[in-house]
Coordinates of C-alpha atoms in Angstrom, one line a residue:
Chain A
M1 CA -0.1 0.4 -0.3
T2 CA 0.8 3.7 -0.8
I3 CA 0.6 6.4 1.0
H4 CA -0.4 9.6 -0.8
R5 CA 1.1 12.6 0.2
R6 CA -2.4 14.1 0.8
T7 CA -3.6 11.6 2.5
F8 CA -0.6 11.6 4.9
L9 CA -1.2 15.2 5.2
G10 CA -4.8 14.6 6.2
V11 CA -4.3 12.4 8.6
A12 CA -1.1 14.1 10.6
G13 CA -3.6 17.2 10.5
L14 CA -6.5 15.2 12.5
S15 CA -3.9 13.4 15.0
A16 CA -2.4 17.1 15.7
V17 CA -6.3 18.3 16.6
A18 CA -6.9 15.3 18.3
L19 CA -4.0 15.8 20.7
A20 CA -4.7 19.6 21.2
G21 CA -8.3 18.8 22.3
K22 CA -7.0 15.8 24.5
S23 CA -4.8 18.3 26.2
T24 CA -7.1 21.3 26.5
I25 CA -9.9 19.0 28.4
G26 CA -7.0 17.9 30.4
A27 CA -6.1 21.2 31.5
L28 CA -9.7 21.9 32.1
A29 CA -10.6 19.4 33.7
K30 CA -7.4 19.9 36.4
A31 CA -8.8 23.7 36.8
G32 CA -11.7 22.7 37.9
E33 CA -10.1 20.3 40.8
E34 CA -8.0 23.0 42.0
A35 CA -10.6 25.6 42.2
A36 CA -12.4 23.6 44.2
P37 CA -11.0 23.8 47.8
A38 CA -10.3 27.6 47.7
A39 CA -13.9 27.5 49.2
G40 CA -14.5 28.2 52.8
A41 CA -13.7 30.2 56.0
A42 CA -9.8 31.6 56.0
T43 CA -8.3 31.3 58.8
R44 CA -5.1 34.1 60.3
W45 CA -4.0 33.1 63.5
A46 CA -2.4 36.0 65.7
M47 CA -2.2 36.8 69.3
V48 CA -2.9 40.1 71.2
I49 CA -1.0 40.8 74.4
D50 CA -1.9 43.3 77.1
P51 CA 1.5 44.1 79.0
Q52 CA -0.8 45.7 81.7
R53 CA -2.5 42.8 82.5
C54 CA 0.5 40.9 82.5
L55 CA 2.2 43.1 85.0
R56 CA -0.4 42.4 87.5
K57 CA 0.9 39.5 89.1
E58 CA 4.5 40.0 89.7
G59 CA 6.9 37.8 88.8
C60 CA 4.4 35.5 87.0
K61 CA 5.8 32.9 85.0
D62 CA 2.8 30.8 84.5
C63 CA 2.6 30.8 80.7
I64 CA 6.6 30.1 80.2
G65 CA 6.6 27.5 82.3
A66 CA 3.3 25.8 80.6
C67 CA 5.3 26.4 77.3
D68 CA 8.7 24.8 78.3
K69 CA 6.4 22.2 79.8
V70 CA 4.3 20.8 76.8
H71 CA 7.4 20.9 74.3
N72 CA 10.0 19.7 76.8
V73 CA 12.1 23.1 75.8
P74 CA 15.4 22.0 77.9
L75 CA 17.0 24.6 80.8
F76 CA 20.1 26.0 80.3
K77 CA 21.4 28.4 83.2
D78 CA 24.6 29.3 81.0
K79 CA 23.0 32.2 78.5
D80 CA 25.0 31.2 75.6
H81 CA 23.1 27.7 75.3
E82 CA 20.1 29.1 76.3
V83 CA 17.0 27.8 74.6
K84 CA 14.0 30.0 74.6
W85 CA 9.7 30.0 73.0
I86 CA 8.4 32.2 75.0
W87 CA 10.0 34.8 77.5
K88 CA 10.5 38.3 79.0
E89 CA 12.1 41.0 77.6
P90 CA 12.4 44.8 79.0
F91 CA 10.0 47.2 77.3
E92 CA 12.8 48.8 75.7
N93 CA 14.3 45.8 74.1
A94 CA 11.2 44.3 72.8
F95 CA 10.2 47.7 71.0
T96 CA 13.4 49.4 69.9
G97 CA 11.7 51.1 67.0
E98 CA 9.7 53.1 69.2
E99 CA 13.1 55.2 70.2
N100 CA 10.9 57.4 72.4
P101 CA 13.0 58.1 75.3
Y102 CA 9.9 58.5 77.5
T103 CA 8.5 55.4 77.8
A104 CA 5.1 55.6 80.1
E105 CA 5.8 55.1 83.8
A106 CA 3.7 51.9 83.2
L107 CA 6.1 50.1 81.1
K108 CA 9.2 51.6 81.4
D109 CA 11.8 48.8 82.0
K110 CA 8.7 46.2 82.6
P111 CA 9.2 42.9 81.0
V112 CA 6.9 42.4 78.1
L113 CA 6.2 38.8 77.0
V114 CA 8.3 38.0 73.7
F115 CA 7.9 34.9 71.3
C116 CA 7.6 34.1 67.3
N117 CA 5.6 36.7 65.6
H118 CA 4.6 34.1 63.2
C119 CA 5.1 37.0 60.6
D120 CA 3.2 37.5 57.4
N121 CA 6.3 38.3 55.6
P122 CA 8.6 35.6 57.4
P123 CA 12.3 36.1 57.1
C124 CA 13.3 33.3 58.3
V125 CA 11.5 31.1 55.7
R126 CA 13.1 33.0 53.1
V127 CA 16.6 32.1 53.5
C128 CA 15.9 28.3 55.1
P129 CA 17.3 26.2 52.5
T130 CA 15.5 22.8 53.1
K131 CA 12.3 24.4 53.6
A132 CA 12.6 23.0 57.4
T133 CA 10.4 26.3 58.6
W134 CA 8.0 27.8 56.3
K135 CA 4.0 29.6 56.7
R136 CA 0.8 27.9 56.5
E137 CA -1.6 28.7 54.7
D138 CA -3.4 29.4 58.2
G139 CA -0.4 31.9 59.1
I140 CA 1.8 29.8 61.9
V141 CA 5.3 30.0 60.9
M142 CA 6.1 26.3 61.3
M143 CA 8.9 24.3 62.1
D144 CA 9.4 20.6 60.5
W145 CA 12.5 19.5 62.9
H146 CA 13.1 16.4 60.3
R147 CA 14.3 18.7 57.7
C148 CA 16.6 21.5 60.1
I149 CA 20.0 21.2 59.3
G150 CA 21.2 23.7 62.0
C151 CA 22.6 26.2 59.4
R152 CA 21.0 28.6 61.3
Y153 CA 20.1 31.1 58.7
C154 CA 16.7 31.4 60.0
M155 CA 18.4 33.0 63.3
A156 CA 20.5 35.7 61.4
A157 CA 17.5 36.2 59.6
C158 CA 14.7 36.9 62.4
P159 CA 15.1 40.1 63.9
Y160 CA 13.6 39.3 67.0
G161 CA 15.5 36.8 67.9
S162 CA 12.8 34.3 68.5
R163 CA 14.7 31.5 67.3
S164 CA 17.2 29.4 69.5
F165 CA 20.1 27.0 68.7
N166 CA 20.8 23.2 70.5
W167 CA 24.1 23.9 71.1
L168 CA 24.1 20.9 73.3
D169 CA 22.2 18.1 74.0
P170 CA 19.0 19.1 75.4
R171 CA 17.7 15.9 76.9
P172 CA 19.4 16.1 80.1
R173 CA 18.6 19.7 80.7
I174 CA 14.9 18.9 80.3
P175 CA 13.1 18.9 83.9
A176 CA 10.3 16.9 83.7
L177 CA 10.3 14.8 80.0
D178 CA 6.7 15.0 78.4
P179 CA 6.8 11.9 76.2
E180 CA 3.8 13.0 73.9
F181 CA 6.2 15.8 72.6
P182 CA 9.4 14.7 70.8
T183 CA 12.3 17.1 72.2
R184 CA 14.9 18.3 69.9
T185 CA 18.8 17.1 69.3
K186 CA 22.0 18.6 69.5
G187 CA 22.4 20.9 66.3
V188 CA 18.6 22.2 65.2
V189 CA 16.8 25.6 65.5
E190 CA 13.7 25.7 67.7
K191 CA 11.0 28.2 68.5
C192 CA 7.4 28.7 69.2
T193 CA 4.6 27.0 67.2
F194 CA 1.5 28.4 68.0
C195 CA 1.1 25.2 69.9
E196 CA -0.1 23.6 66.5
E197 CA -0.2 20.3 67.7
R198 CA -2.7 22.0 70.8
L199 CA -4.7 23.8 68.1
A200 CA -5.2 20.4 66.1
K201 CA -7.2 18.9 68.9
G202 CA -9.5 22.3 69.4
E203 CA -7.2 23.7 72.1
Q204 CA -5.6 26.7 72.9
P205 CA -2.2 27.3 72.8
A206 CA -0.5 26.5 76.1
C207 CA 0.2 30.0 77.4
V208 CA -2.5 31.5 76.7
E209 CA -4.5 28.9 78.7
A210 CA -1.8 29.5 81.7
C211 CA -2.4 33.6 81.9
P212 CA -4.1 33.6 85.4
E213 CA -5.0 37.1 84.4
K214 CA -6.2 36.5 80.6
A215 CA -3.2 38.9 79.4
L216 CA -2.9 36.7 76.3
V217 CA -5.6 36.5 73.6
F218 CA -5.5 33.9 70.7
G219 CA -7.7 34.1 67.7
N220 CA -8.9 34.4 64.4
L221 CA -7.6 37.8 62.4
D222 CA -10.1 36.5 59.5
D223 CA -12.8 36.4 61.6
P224 CA -14.5 40.1 61.8
A225 CA -16.4 38.7 64.9
S226 CA -13.4 37.0 67.1
E227 CA -11.9 38.2 70.3
V228 CA -8.9 39.5 68.7
R229 CA -10.5 41.3 65.9
S230 CA -12.7 43.2 68.9
L231 CA -9.6 44.2 71.2
L232 CA -8.2 45.6 67.9
R233 CA -10.9 47.6 67.3
E234 CA -11.3 48.5 70.8
H235 CA -7.4 49.2 71.7
F236 CA -4.4 51.2 70.0
T237 CA -1.8 48.3 70.0
I238 CA 1.8 48.4 68.8
R239 CA 3.9 45.5 67.0
R240 CA 7.4 44.5 67.3
K241 CA 10.0 46.8 64.3
P242 CA 7.0 47.1 62.1
E243 CA 9.3 49.1 60.0
L244 CA 11.3 45.7 58.9
G245 CA 8.5 45.0 56.9
T246 CA 7.6 41.5 58.4
Q247 CA 4.4 41.9 59.2
P248 CA 4.2 41.0 62.7
E249 CA 0.9 38.9 64.3
I250 CA 1.3 39.6 67.6
Y251 CA -0.1 42.7 68.9
Y252 CA 0.4 44.4 71.9
I253 CA -2.4 46.8 73.6
V254 CA -0.9 50.0 74.9
Chain B
M1 CA 52.2 -41.0 45.2
R2 CA 53.7 -41.0 48.3
D3 CA 51.6 -37.5 49.4
R4 CA 48.5 -38.7 48.9
G5 CA 47.9 -38.7 53.2
L6 CA 49.5 -34.8 53.1
I7 CA 47.4 -33.8 50.4
F8 CA 43.9 -35.1 51.6
T9 CA 44.8 -34.0 55.0
G10 CA 45.6 -30.7 53.5
L11 CA 42.4 -30.3 51.6
V12 CA 40.2 -31.5 54.6
L13 CA 41.5 -28.7 56.5
F14 CA 41.6 -26.0 54.3
L15 CA 37.8 -27.1 53.3
G16 CA 37.1 -26.9 57.2
L17 CA 38.6 -23.8 57.8
I18 CA 36.9 -21.6 54.6
T19 CA 33.6 -23.0 56.0
F20 CA 34.4 -22.7 59.8
P21 CA 31.9 -19.5 59.9
V22 CA 28.8 -21.9 58.6
W23 CA 29.6 -24.6 61.3
Y24 CA 29.8 -21.9 63.4
N25 CA 27.0 -20.1 63.2
L26 CA 25.2 -23.7 62.7
A27 CA 26.4 -24.5 66.3
S28 CA 25.5 -21.3 68.2
G29 CA 22.0 -21.1 66.7
T30 CA 22.6 -17.5 66.3
S31 CA 22.1 -16.8 62.2
S32 CA 18.8 -18.3 60.9
K33 CA 16.6 -17.9 64.4
P34 CA 14.4 -14.8 63.8
P35 CA 13.9 -12.7 67.4
E36 CA 11.4 -13.4 69.2
L37 CA 9.2 -10.4 69.1
K38 CA 6.6 -9.3 72.5
L39 CA 3.3 -8.7 70.3
P40 CA 0.9 -6.3 72.3
T41 CA -1.5 -8.4 74.8
T42 CA -4.4 -6.5 75.1
E43 CA -4.8 -5.7 70.5
K44 CA -5.4 -8.2 68.1
Q45 CA -4.8 -6.2 64.9
C46 CA -2.1 -3.6 63.8
V47 CA -3.2 -0.9 62.2
A48 CA -2.4 -2.4 58.9
P49 CA -2.3 -6.0 58.2
T50 CA 0.6 -7.9 59.8
E51 CA 2.5 -8.3 56.6
T52 CA 2.1 -4.8 55.3
M53 CA 3.6 -3.7 58.8
R54 CA 6.6 -6.1 58.7
M55 CA 7.4 -5.1 55.3
S56 CA 6.7 -1.2 55.2
H57 CA 6.4 0.2 58.8
M58 CA 9.3 2.4 57.6
E59 CA 7.5 3.9 54.8
M60 CA 4.0 4.8 56.9
L61 CA 6.2 6.1 59.2
I62 CA 7.6 8.8 57.1
T63 CA 4.3 9.1 55.6
W64 CA 2.6 9.8 58.9
R65 CA 5.6 12.5 59.9
D66 CA 5.0 14.1 57.0
Q67 CA 1.2 14.0 56.7
V68 CA 1.3 15.6 60.3
V69 CA 4.1 18.1 60.4
R70 CA 4.1 19.5 56.7
Q71 CA -0.1 18.9 55.8
N72 CA -1.1 19.7 59.5
D73 CA -3.7 16.2 58.9
R74 CA -3.4 14.0 61.8
T75 CA -6.0 11.2 61.3
Y76 CA -4.8 8.1 59.6
V77 CA -8.0 5.9 58.6
A78 CA -6.8 1.8 58.4
A79 CA -8.7 -0.3 56.1
D80 CA -10.9 -1.5 58.3
G81 CA -12.2 2.0 59.4
K82 CA -11.0 2.5 62.1
R83 CA -9.1 5.6 63.0
Y84 CA -5.9 6.6 64.7
D85 CA -4.4 9.6 65.1
M86 CA -1.0 9.9 63.2
S87 CA 1.7 9.4 66.0
L88 CA 4.8 7.4 66.8
T89 CA 4.8 7.7 70.6
N90 CA 1.3 8.2 71.0
T91 CA -0.3 5.5 68.7
C92 CA 2.5 2.9 67.8
L93 CA 4.4 2.7 71.6
K94 CA 0.9 3.0 72.8
C95 CA 0.3 -0.3 71.5
H96 CA 3.4 -2.1 71.4
D97 CA 4.3 -0.7 75.0
N98 CA 7.4 -2.6 74.9
K99 CA 9.7 -1.2 72.5
A100 CA 12.7 -2.7 73.4
E101 CA 11.6 -6.2 73.2
F102 CA 9.6 -5.1 70.0
C103 CA 11.1 -2.4 67.7
D104 CA 14.7 -2.4 69.4
K105 CA 14.9 -6.4 69.2
C106 CA 14.2 -6.4 65.6
H107 CA 15.9 -3.5 64.5
D108 CA 19.3 -5.7 66.4
Y109 CA 18.4 -8.5 64.3
A110 CA 18.4 -6.7 61.3
G111 CA 21.0 -4.2 61.8
V112 CA 18.9 -0.9 61.9
K113 CA 19.6 1.6 64.0
P114 CA 16.2 4.4 63.5
Y115 CA 17.4 7.8 64.7
C116 CA 13.9 8.7 65.5
W117 CA 14.5 8.5 69.4
D118 CA 16.8 11.0 69.5
C119 CA 14.0 13.3 70.0
H120 CA 10.7 10.7 69.7
I121 CA 10.3 9.8 73.3
D122 CA 9.6 6.1 74.3
P123 CA 7.2 6.8 77.9
K124 CA 8.7 3.5 79.4
L125 CA 11.9 5.1 79.8
V126 CA 10.9 8.0 81.6
Q127 CA 8.9 6.0 83.9
R128 CA 11.9 4.4 85.0
S129 CA 14.0 7.5 85.2
K130 CA 11.5 9.0 87.2
G131 CA 11.1 6.2 89.9

């Protein structure tokens, strides 16, 4: 059998049309699938802190204790080896951007709670070479300790010092091991995760639950009826180093 | 042909020497005996068929890890419809509460050393160190 040029061109043309059609239909079907889960209520976790309330009970460390306990945070006395998830910092040190030499008496030299700001534009995420830290859809800047190679780029990038490196084996320095949450090892970085493991069970972060003065309020910024949103409506709040453009999601009532 | 005796003695000695490891293992009974594992007493069924678990529990654990940590999805639905929290300590070791006589025993036998326990905790060890 011989194929004439005309027949060949005809068959080739038809095949090309059929192939193009198939991939178009495929692409359309895919677009349909991807569009589906985008619907539904959005969540953007954030925290509002009232430093004045926090100061009511002097020397209180309930939130810090609760966090350290449920996350097996080690206790190193030596400042060089310190591992911190949530801690207190003098007001002026936490809010260096204020540059106000006349801080109100109520806050001057007073300790305020600081921890990971779960920034909307997190610099730590940008520099992590292994995607061991990334921003979840609900805004939590998450850590995957399985992927952390201990390069500490994230620590250099974080303008808040929210990240700690394990210079030594943390296990012997954990006062009471809680088997439910894994420890970390020497050579990995750690920080607050907004208690994502508790949120998954519908619980509040451990620090929020532990606070006797309700100085910490946690909630969803995308829900206009949430308590965090109403606090932000009713009070003037500041954030740490907003001039850096990181968009921190911890708000402080002043 | 005067050397026949010497040659055969030499051959026998030689064969005996190179096959020594085989005889040694047969005599001490260490090589081919599979380890005896302490199975859970209260539960009858694992999260997947026993054969599947034996073959691919490592892959399952890696999947669980990625699902929980990276996808924020913590529920595993077994083939029989049962739901489990995807957790190494809080699920696997809840049933297999004797890690030393189960996981470790088989791993020692197979020469595997999972590094998971550098961070994940065997609740038994915590109890022991407490009292």
